[in-house]
Amino acid sequence: MSFSASPLFRFGIIADPQYAAIAPHVAMDRYYANSLAKVAAAIEVFNGEELSFVMTLGDVIDRSFTSFDDILPVYATLRHEALFLLGNHDFSVSAGHLSEVAARLGMSSPYYSFLRHGWRFIVLDGNEVSIFAPPEGHHHRALAAEMLAELQAKGARNAHRWNAALSDEQFAWLGEEIAKAAEAGEKVIVMNHYPVHPPGEHGMWDSDRIVALLASQRNVVAYLNGHDHVGSYGMAGGCHFVNFKGVVDTETENAFAIVEVHPDRIEIRGFGREDSRTLSI
């Protein structure tokens, strides 16, 4: 196995700032207003590195559409490309703003893919079938209510209102993107707000089919997510599943990472409470 000293490329990761100009929830150790300073501190570190991009893994805000007006200018200080995906708290806004969240984050589509140095990044919208993100009256809300009721009837650990599922259309698109990448000889990293493995109370409602797909494809190397603020790690097939810790937790400690991609491994350099890891390919 070749051991390369310098990576092919690097990127930054932030998860769950959940910024809001509100008092902390001390019992849950969440300090919403402090996330402005923490994100700024992470960006200062990122600006001192050569990075391909910085991805925030959802929950940029905790509530109120106006919260974006405070935190997005902090991202404007980043000298690298700032990329986003959608988390459940990003939809904790009034009904009239639900359809505007993706655009407010500069996203042209709720889910998308992009290439970097011959690697394909597939960015999912884990909120698509949920009881909070689709506009009122959308069929995905009704489908979500059915799925949640079924999971609750089974006593499933992830049967919670704050979780969600992919639509069948998005799941099919995920499979097509992985197949296209395989044809092109590209390795794949999937990013989403929600964990899917190891199973837990924060997992997507359709985790089983997602894990089965990713674990069965040789070119899928890693799945990166937030949502469960304590973080976790698992492996299925040849795919590493990394849940990054939440920025919003604790009064002063930060949590973010720089990910270094090598031909034979991925090195995660954790800062603050975030763990450092080596993921072999």
mmCIF file of C-alpha atoms in Angstrom:
data_model
loop_
_atom_site.group_PDB
_atom_site.id
_atom_site.type_symbol
_atom_site.label_atom_id
_atom_site.label_comp_id
_atom_site.label_asym_id
_atom_site.label_seq_id
_atom_site.Cartn_x
_atom_site.Cartn_y
_atom_site.Cartn_z
ATOM 1 C CA MET A 1 0.000 0.000 0.000
ATOM 2 C CA SER A 2 1.430 3.386 -0.984
ATOM 3 C CA PHE A 3 1.817 5.826 1.901
ATOM 4 C CA SER A 4 1.562 9.373 0.603
ATOM 5 C CA ALA A 5 2.883 12.151 2.823
ATOM 6 C CA SER A 6 0.984 15.026 1.218
ATOM 7 C CA PRO A 7 -2.751 14.661 0.557
ATOM 8 C CA LEU A 8 -4.430 14.913 -2.843
ATOM 9 C CA PHE A 9 -6.611 17.646 -1.336
ATOM 10 C CA ARG A 10 -8.145 18.823 1.937
ATOM 11 C CA PHE A 11 -11.511 20.186 3.003
ATOM 12 C CA GLY A 12 -13.056 21.590 6.178
ATOM 13 C CA ILE A 13 -16.060 20.264 8.115
ATOM 14 C CA ILE A 14 -18.417 22.061 10.503
ATOM 15 C CA ALA A 15 -21.521 20.391 11.964
ATOM 16 C CA ASP A 16 -24.574 21.803 13.736
ATOM 17 C CA PRO A 17 -23.824 25.413 14.695
ATOM 18 C CA GLN A 18 -27.582 25.806 15.410
ATOM 19 C CA TYR A 19 -27.125 29.543 15.838
ATOM 20 C CA ALA A 20 -29.952 31.589 17.332
ATOM 21 C CA ALA A 21 -29.924 34.795 19.372
ATOM 22 C CA ILE A 22 -31.523 33.064 22.352
ATOM 23 C CA ALA A 23 -30.567 31.978 25.873
ATOM 24 C CA PRO A 24 -28.693 28.676 26.213
ATOM 25 C CA HIS A 25 -30.438 25.379 26.989
ATOM 26 C CA VAL A 26 -28.119 24.577 29.885
ATOM 27 C CA ALA A 27 -29.604 21.121 30.602
ATOM 28 C CA MET A 28 -28.749 20.063 27.032
ATOM 29 C CA ASP A 29 -25.414 21.965 27.124
ATOM 30 C CA ARG A 30 -26.399 23.969 24.035
ATOM 31 C CA TYR A 31 -25.202 27.558 23.692
ATOM 32 C CA TYR A 32 -26.911 28.802 20.550
ATOM 33 C CA ALA A 33 -25.641 32.394 20.493
ATOM 34 C CA ASN A 34 -22.020 31.302 21.080
ATOM 35 C CA SER A 35 -21.934 29.554 17.700
ATOM 36 C CA LEU A 36 -21.172 32.851 15.940
ATOM 37 C CA ALA A 37 -17.796 33.084 17.700
ATOM 38 C CA LYS A 38 -17.116 29.352 17.321
ATOM 39 C CA VAL A 39 -17.767 29.357 13.562
ATOM 40 C CA ALA A 40 -15.569 32.471 13.254
ATOM 41 C CA ALA A 41 -12.776 30.669 15.143
ATOM 42 C CA ALA A 42 -13.084 27.601 12.883
ATOM 43 C CA ILE A 43 -12.933 29.841 9.795
ATOM 44 C CA GLU A 44 -9.767 31.466 11.120
ATOM 45 C CA VAL A 45 -8.140 28.022 11.236
ATOM 46 C CA PHE A 46 -9.515 27.107 7.790
ATOM 47 C CA ASN A 47 -8.189 30.350 6.305
ATOM 48 C CA GLY A 48 -4.678 29.337 7.399
ATOM 49 C CA GLU A 49 -4.873 26.106 5.367
ATOM 50 C CA GLU A 50 -5.083 25.243 1.673
ATOM 51 C CA LEU A 51 -8.594 23.774 1.398
ATOM 52 C CA SER A 52 -10.706 22.777 -1.581
ATOM 53 C CA PHE A 53 -13.929 23.791 0.223
ATOM 54 C CA VAL A 54 -15.630 23.887 3.633
ATOM 55 C CA MET A 55 -18.849 21.937 4.137
ATOM 56 C CA THR A 56 -21.327 22.631 6.929
ATOM 57 C CA LEU A 57 -23.276 19.431 7.584
ATOM 58 C CA GLY A 58 -26.644 21.081 8.300
ATOM 59 C CA ASP A 59 -28.335 22.955 11.150
ATOM 60 C CA VAL A 60 -26.688 26.285 10.412
ATOM 61 C CA ILE A 61 -29.443 27.875 12.531
ATOM 62 C CA ASP A 62 -31.626 26.623 15.356
ATOM 63 C CA ARG A 63 -34.714 28.747 14.649
ATOM 64 C CA SER A 64 -35.986 31.893 12.909
ATOM 65 C CA PHE A 65 -35.242 32.756 9.293
ATOM 66 C CA THR A 66 -33.572 35.975 10.485
ATOM 67 C CA SER A 67 -30.868 33.893 12.209
ATOM 68 C CA PHE A 68 -29.329 33.399 8.749
ATOM 69 C CA ASP A 69 -28.759 37.181 8.612
ATOM 70 C CA ASP A 70 -26.401 36.924 11.604
ATOM 71 C CA ILE A 71 -24.430 33.765 10.800
ATOM 72 C CA LEU A 72 -24.006 33.863 7.002
ATOM 73 C CA PRO A 73 -21.894 37.050 7.120
ATOM 74 C CA VAL A 74 -19.452 35.075 9.343
ATOM 75 C CA TYR A 75 -19.060 32.558 6.488
ATOM 76 C CA ALA A 76 -18.339 35.481 4.147
ATOM 77 C CA THR A 77 -14.944 35.802 5.891
ATOM 78 C CA LEU A 78 -13.948 32.340 4.618
ATOM 79 C CA ARG A 79 -11.380 32.483 1.802
ATOM 80 C CA HIS A 80 -12.457 29.043 0.533
ATOM 81 C CA GLU A 81 -15.702 27.925 -1.075
ATOM 82 C CA ALA A 82 -18.452 27.555 1.561
ATOM 83 C CA LEU A 83 -20.828 24.684 0.806
ATOM 84 C CA PHE A 84 -23.957 23.705 2.701
ATOM 85 C CA LEU A 85 -26.465 20.907 3.069
ATOM 86 C CA LEU A 86 -29.844 21.037 4.793
ATOM 87 C CA GLY A 87 -30.524 20.003 8.399
ATOM 88 C CA ASN A 88 -33.774 19.707 10.310
ATOM 89 C CA HIS A 89 -33.264 22.897 12.353
ATOM 90 C CA ASP A 90 -32.709 24.904 9.171
ATOM 91 C CA PHE A 91 -36.463 24.422 8.648
ATOM 92 C CA SER A 92 -37.402 25.742 12.128
ATOM 93 C CA VAL A 93 -38.731 28.827 10.363
ATOM 94 C CA SER A 94 -42.216 30.158 9.629
ATOM 95 C CA ALA A 95 -44.201 28.223 7.003
ATOM 96 C CA GLY A 96 -43.806 31.028 4.465
ATOM 97 C CA HIS A 97 -40.008 30.643 4.511
ATOM 98 C CA LEU A 98 -39.805 26.835 4.149
ATOM 99 C CA SER A 99 -39.338 26.946 0.379
ATOM 100 C CA GLU A 100 -36.618 29.643 0.685
ATOM 101 C CA VAL A 101 -34.141 27.872 2.987
ATOM 102 C CA ALA A 102 -31.975 26.221 0.299
ATOM 103 C CA ALA A 103 -31.702 29.454 -1.702
ATOM 104 C CA ARG A 104 -30.834 31.443 1.444
ATOM 105 C CA LEU A 105 -27.844 29.084 1.868
ATOM 106 C CA GLY A 106 -26.807 29.696 -1.741
ATOM 107 C CA MET A 107 -27.831 26.187 -2.823
ATOM 108 C CA SER A 108 -29.227 25.855 -6.343
ATOM 109 C CA SER A 109 -30.723 22.455 -5.453
ATOM 110 C CA PRO A 110 -31.587 20.702 -2.146
ATOM 111 C CA TYR A 111 -29.329 17.772 -3.164
ATOM 112 C CA TYR A 112 -26.426 17.796 -5.593
ATOM 113 C CA SER A 113 -23.031 16.345 -6.463
ATOM 114 C CA PHE A 114 -19.668 17.831 -7.379
ATOM 115 C CA LEU A 115 -16.167 16.680 -8.335
ATOM 116 C CA ARG A 116 -12.833 17.430 -6.689
ATOM 117 C CA HIS A 117 -9.541 15.940 -7.912
ATOM 118 C CA GLY A 118 -11.270 12.896 -9.414
ATOM 119 C CA TRP A 119 -13.435 12.285 -6.332
ATOM 120 C CA ARG A 120 -17.215 12.600 -6.453
ATOM 121 C CA PHE A 121 -19.032 14.181 -3.502
ATOM 122 C CA ILE A 122 -22.735 13.334 -3.263
ATOM 123 C CA VAL A 123 -24.692 15.726 -1.043
ATOM 124 C CA LEU A 124 -28.079 14.477 0.152
ATOM 125 C CA ASP A 125 -31.186 16.275 1.382
ATOM 126 C CA GLY A 126 -32.103 14.086 4.334
ATOM 127 C CA ASN A 127 -35.192 16.192 5.143
ATOM 128 C CA GLU A 128 -37.072 15.508 1.917
ATOM 129 C CA VAL A 129 -39.672 13.185 3.435
ATOM 130 C CA SER A 130 -40.323 14.757 6.836
ATOM 131 C CA ILE A 131 -43.088 16.361 8.854
ATOM 132 C CA PHE A 132 -41.296 19.725 8.972
ATOM 133 C CA ALA A 133 -39.459 20.556 5.699
ATOM 134 C CA PRO A 134 -41.956 20.091 2.827
ATOM 135 C CA PRO A 135 -44.480 22.890 2.287
ATOM 136 C CA GLU A 136 -47.856 22.459 4.018
ATOM 137 C CA GLY A 137 -50.057 20.082 2.021
ATOM 138 C CA HIS A 138 -47.143 18.452 0.136
ATOM 139 C CA HIS A 139 -47.516 14.686 -0.322
ATOM 140 C CA HIS A 140 -44.096 14.140 1.310
ATOM 141 C CA ARG A 141 -45.577 15.370 4.619
ATOM 142 C CA ALA A 142 -48.343 12.782 4.477
ATOM 143 C CA LEU A 143 -45.852 10.063 3.509
ATOM 144 C CA ALA A 144 -43.613 11.115 6.430
ATOM 145 C CA ALA A 145 -46.509 10.886 8.894
ATOM 146 C CA GLU A 146 -47.228 7.334 7.653
ATOM 147 C CA MET A 147 -43.569 6.273 7.907
ATOM 148 C CA LEU A 148 -43.239 7.737 11.396
ATOM 149 C CA ALA A 149 -46.429 6.025 12.609
ATOM 150 C CA GLU A 150 -45.191 2.667 11.252
ATOM 151 C CA LEU A 151 -41.824 3.040 12.964
ATOM 152 C CA GLN A 152 -43.466 4.103 16.233
ATOM 153 C CA ALA A 153 -45.764 1.061 16.082
ATOM 154 C CA LYS A 154 -42.655 -1.142 15.774
ATOM 155 C CA GLY A 155 -40.951 0.652 18.661
ATOM 156 C CA ALA A 156 -38.052 1.700 16.395
ATOM 157 C CA ARG A 157 -35.269 3.679 18.118
ATOM 158 C CA ASN A 158 -35.241 6.308 15.337
ATOM 159 C CA ALA A 159 -39.025 6.861 15.364
ATOM 160 C CA HIS A 160 -38.759 10.564 16.150
ATOM 161 C CA ARG A 161 -40.270 13.687 14.627
ATOM 162 C CA TRP A 162 -36.813 15.228 14.187
ATOM 163 C CA ASN A 163 -35.704 12.458 11.773
ATOM 164 C CA ALA A 164 -36.709 11.958 8.141
ATOM 165 C CA ALA A 165 -36.169 9.935 4.943
ATOM 166 C CA LEU A 166 -35.115 10.267 1.313
ATOM 167 C CA SER A 167 -37.780 10.166 -1.366
ATOM 168 C CA ASP A 168 -37.615 7.171 -3.708
ATOM 169 C CA GLU A 169 -36.574 9.624 -6.441
ATOM 170 C CA GLN A 170 -33.618 10.919 -4.442
ATOM 171 C CA PHE A 171 -32.606 7.389 -3.437
ATOM 172 C CA ALA A 172 -32.625 6.362 -7.123
ATOM 173 C CA TRP A 173 -30.547 9.459 -7.961
ATOM 174 C CA LEU A 174 -28.010 8.463 -5.279
ATOM 175 C CA GLY A 175 -27.644 5.049 -6.910
ATOM 176 C CA GLU A 176 -27.233 6.633 -10.352
ATOM 177 C CA GLU A 177 -24.565 9.051 -9.100
ATOM 178 C CA ILE A 178 -22.573 6.193 -7.530
ATOM 179 C CA ALA A 179 -22.849 4.180 -10.775
ATOM 180 C CA LYS A 180 -21.688 7.177 -12.865
ATOM 181 C CA ALA A 181 -18.742 7.634 -10.520
ATOM 182 C CA ALA A 182 -17.816 3.948 -10.826
ATOM 183 C CA GLU A 183 -17.873 4.193 -14.640
ATOM 184 C CA ALA A 184 -15.603 7.250 -14.470
ATOM 185 C CA GLY A 185 -13.203 5.571 -12.008
ATOM 186 C CA GLU A 186 -14.108 8.029 -9.235
ATOM 187 C CA LYS A 187 -14.143 7.324 -5.522
ATOM 188 C CA VAL A 188 -17.229 8.635 -3.663
ATOM 189 C CA ILE A 189 -17.825 10.485 -0.403
ATOM 190 C CA VAL A 190 -21.491 10.931 0.574
ATOM 191 C CA MET A 191 -22.548 13.800 2.862
ATOM 192 C CA ASN A 192 -25.847 14.223 4.680
ATOM 193 C CA HIS A 193 -27.154 15.771 7.867
ATOM 194 C CA TYR A 194 -28.416 12.511 9.391
ATOM 195 C CA PRO A 195 -26.539 9.407 10.523
ATOM 196 C CA VAL A 196 -27.472 6.048 9.014
ATOM 197 C CA HIS A 197 -24.910 3.740 10.695
ATOM 198 C CA PRO A 198 -24.403 2.560 13.394
ATOM 199 C CA PRO A 199 -28.165 2.446 14.138
ATOM 200 C CA GLY A 200 -29.395 4.902 16.765
ATOM 201 C CA GLU A 201 -32.183 7.243 17.772
ATOM 202 C CA HIS A 202 -31.009 9.997 15.400
ATOM 203 C CA GLY A 203 -30.831 7.748 12.317
ATOM 204 C CA MET A 204 -32.759 8.315 9.104
ATOM 205 C CA TRP A 205 -36.009 6.407 8.858
ATOM 206 C CA ASP A 206 -34.750 4.654 5.700
ATOM 207 C CA SER A 207 -31.229 4.037 7.025
ATOM 208 C CA ASP A 208 -31.334 0.331 6.131
ATOM 209 C CA ARG A 209 -31.640 0.840 2.374
ATOM 210 C CA ILE A 210 -29.033 3.607 2.358
ATOM 211 C CA VAL A 211 -26.459 1.534 4.264
ATOM 212 C CA ALA A 212 -27.170 -1.519 2.082
ATOM 213 C CA LEU A 213 -26.507 0.553 -1.063
ATOM 214 C CA LEU A 214 -23.348 2.290 0.186
ATOM 215 C CA ALA A 215 -21.840 -0.868 1.718
ATOM 216 C CA SER A 216 -22.332 -2.791 -1.539
ATOM 217 C CA GLN A 217 -20.490 -0.314 -3.796
ATOM 218 C CA ARG A 218 -16.704 -0.664 -3.879
ATOM 219 C CA ASN A 219 -16.085 2.965 -4.880
ATOM 220 C CA VAL A 220 -17.993 4.454 -1.911
ATOM 221 C CA VAL A 221 -15.359 5.294 0.692
ATOM 222 C CA ALA A 222 -17.107 7.396 3.340
ATOM 223 C CA TYR A 223 -20.385 8.869 4.578
ATOM 224 C CA LEU A 224 -20.069 12.058 6.642
ATOM 225 C CA ASN A 225 -22.867 13.546 8.766
ATOM 226 C CA GLY A 226 -23.875 15.578 11.823
ATOM 227 C CA HIS A 227 -27.273 15.677 13.648
ATOM 228 C CA ASP A 228 -26.282 13.445 16.590
ATOM 229 C CA HIS A 229 -24.148 15.959 18.490
ATOM 230 C CA VAL A 230 -22.131 13.409 20.482
ATOM 231 C CA GLY A 231 -20.604 11.978 17.288
ATOM 232 C CA SER A 232 -19.934 8.350 16.366
ATOM 233 C CA TYR A 233 -18.104 6.053 13.963
ATOM 234 C CA GLY A 234 -19.018 2.809 12.215
ATOM 235 C CA MET A 235 -18.125 0.747 9.163
ATOM 236 C CA ALA A 236 -20.245 -1.328 6.759
ATOM 237 C CA GLY A 237 -18.701 -3.033 3.756
ATOM 238 C CA GLY A 238 -15.794 -0.804 2.754
ATOM 239 C CA CYS A 239 -17.589 2.410 3.743
ATOM 240 C CA HIS A 240 -16.652 4.464 6.806
ATOM 241 C CA PHE A 241 -19.535 6.266 8.550
ATOM 242 C CA VAL A 242 -18.414 9.339 10.501
ATOM 243 C CA ASN A 243 -20.787 11.439 12.612
ATOM 244 C CA PHE A 244 -19.163 14.787 13.507
ATOM 245 C CA LYS A 245 -19.826 16.475 16.857
ATOM 246 C CA GLY A 246 -22.059 19.563 17.127
ATOM 247 C CA VAL A 247 -20.591 23.073 17.367
ATOM 248 C CA VAL A 248 -23.546 24.292 19.472
ATOM 249 C CA ASP A 249 -22.705 22.011 22.406
ATOM 250 C CA THR A 250 -20.757 23.365 25.402
ATOM 251 C CA GLU A 251 -20.283 26.987 26.376
ATOM 252 C CA THR A 252 -16.736 27.482 25.079
ATOM 253 C CA GLU A 253 -15.329 24.339 23.409
ATOM 254 C CA ASN A 254 -15.380 24.187 19.632
ATOM 255 C CA ALA A 255 -15.731 21.155 17.342
ATOM 256 C CA PHE A 256 -14.671 21.076 13.675
ATOM 257 C CA ALA A 257 -12.306 19.165 11.418
ATOM 258 C CA ILE A 258 -9.993 19.242 8.438
ATOM 259 C CA VAL A 259 -10.241 16.170 6.225
ATOM 260 C CA GLU A 260 -7.169 15.181 4.215
ATOM 261 C CA VAL A 261 -7.764 12.838 1.278
ATOM 262 C CA HIS A 262 -4.892 10.528 0.262
ATOM 263 C CA PRO A 263 -4.932 7.756 -2.367
ATOM 264 C CA ASP A 264 -4.864 5.064 0.353
ATOM 265 C CA ARG A 265 -6.566 6.715 3.338
ATOM 266 C CA ILE A 266 -8.502 9.668 4.714
ATOM 267 C CA GLU A 267 -7.017 11.550 7.658
ATOM 268 C CA ILE A 268 -9.452 13.501 9.843
ATOM 269 C CA ARG A 269 -7.768 16.159 11.966
ATOM 270 C CA GLY A 270 -10.159 17.034 14.754
ATOM 271 C CA PHE A 271 -10.116 20.383 16.540
ATOM 272 C CA GLY A 272 -11.612 21.070 19.980
ATOM 273 C CA ARG A 273 -13.931 18.213 20.938
ATOM 274 C CA GLU A 274 -13.789 16.567 17.494
ATOM 275 C CA ASP A 275 -11.875 13.273 17.265
ATOM 276 C CA SER A 276 -8.972 12.680 14.890
ATOM 277 C CA ARG A 277 -9.226 9.480 12.849
ATOM 278 C CA THR A 278 -7.451 7.575 10.081
ATOM 279 C CA LEU A 279 -9.818 5.852 7.633
ATOM 280 C CA SER A 280 -8.101 3.325 5.401
ATOM 281 C CA ILE A 281 -9.342 2.946 1.837
#
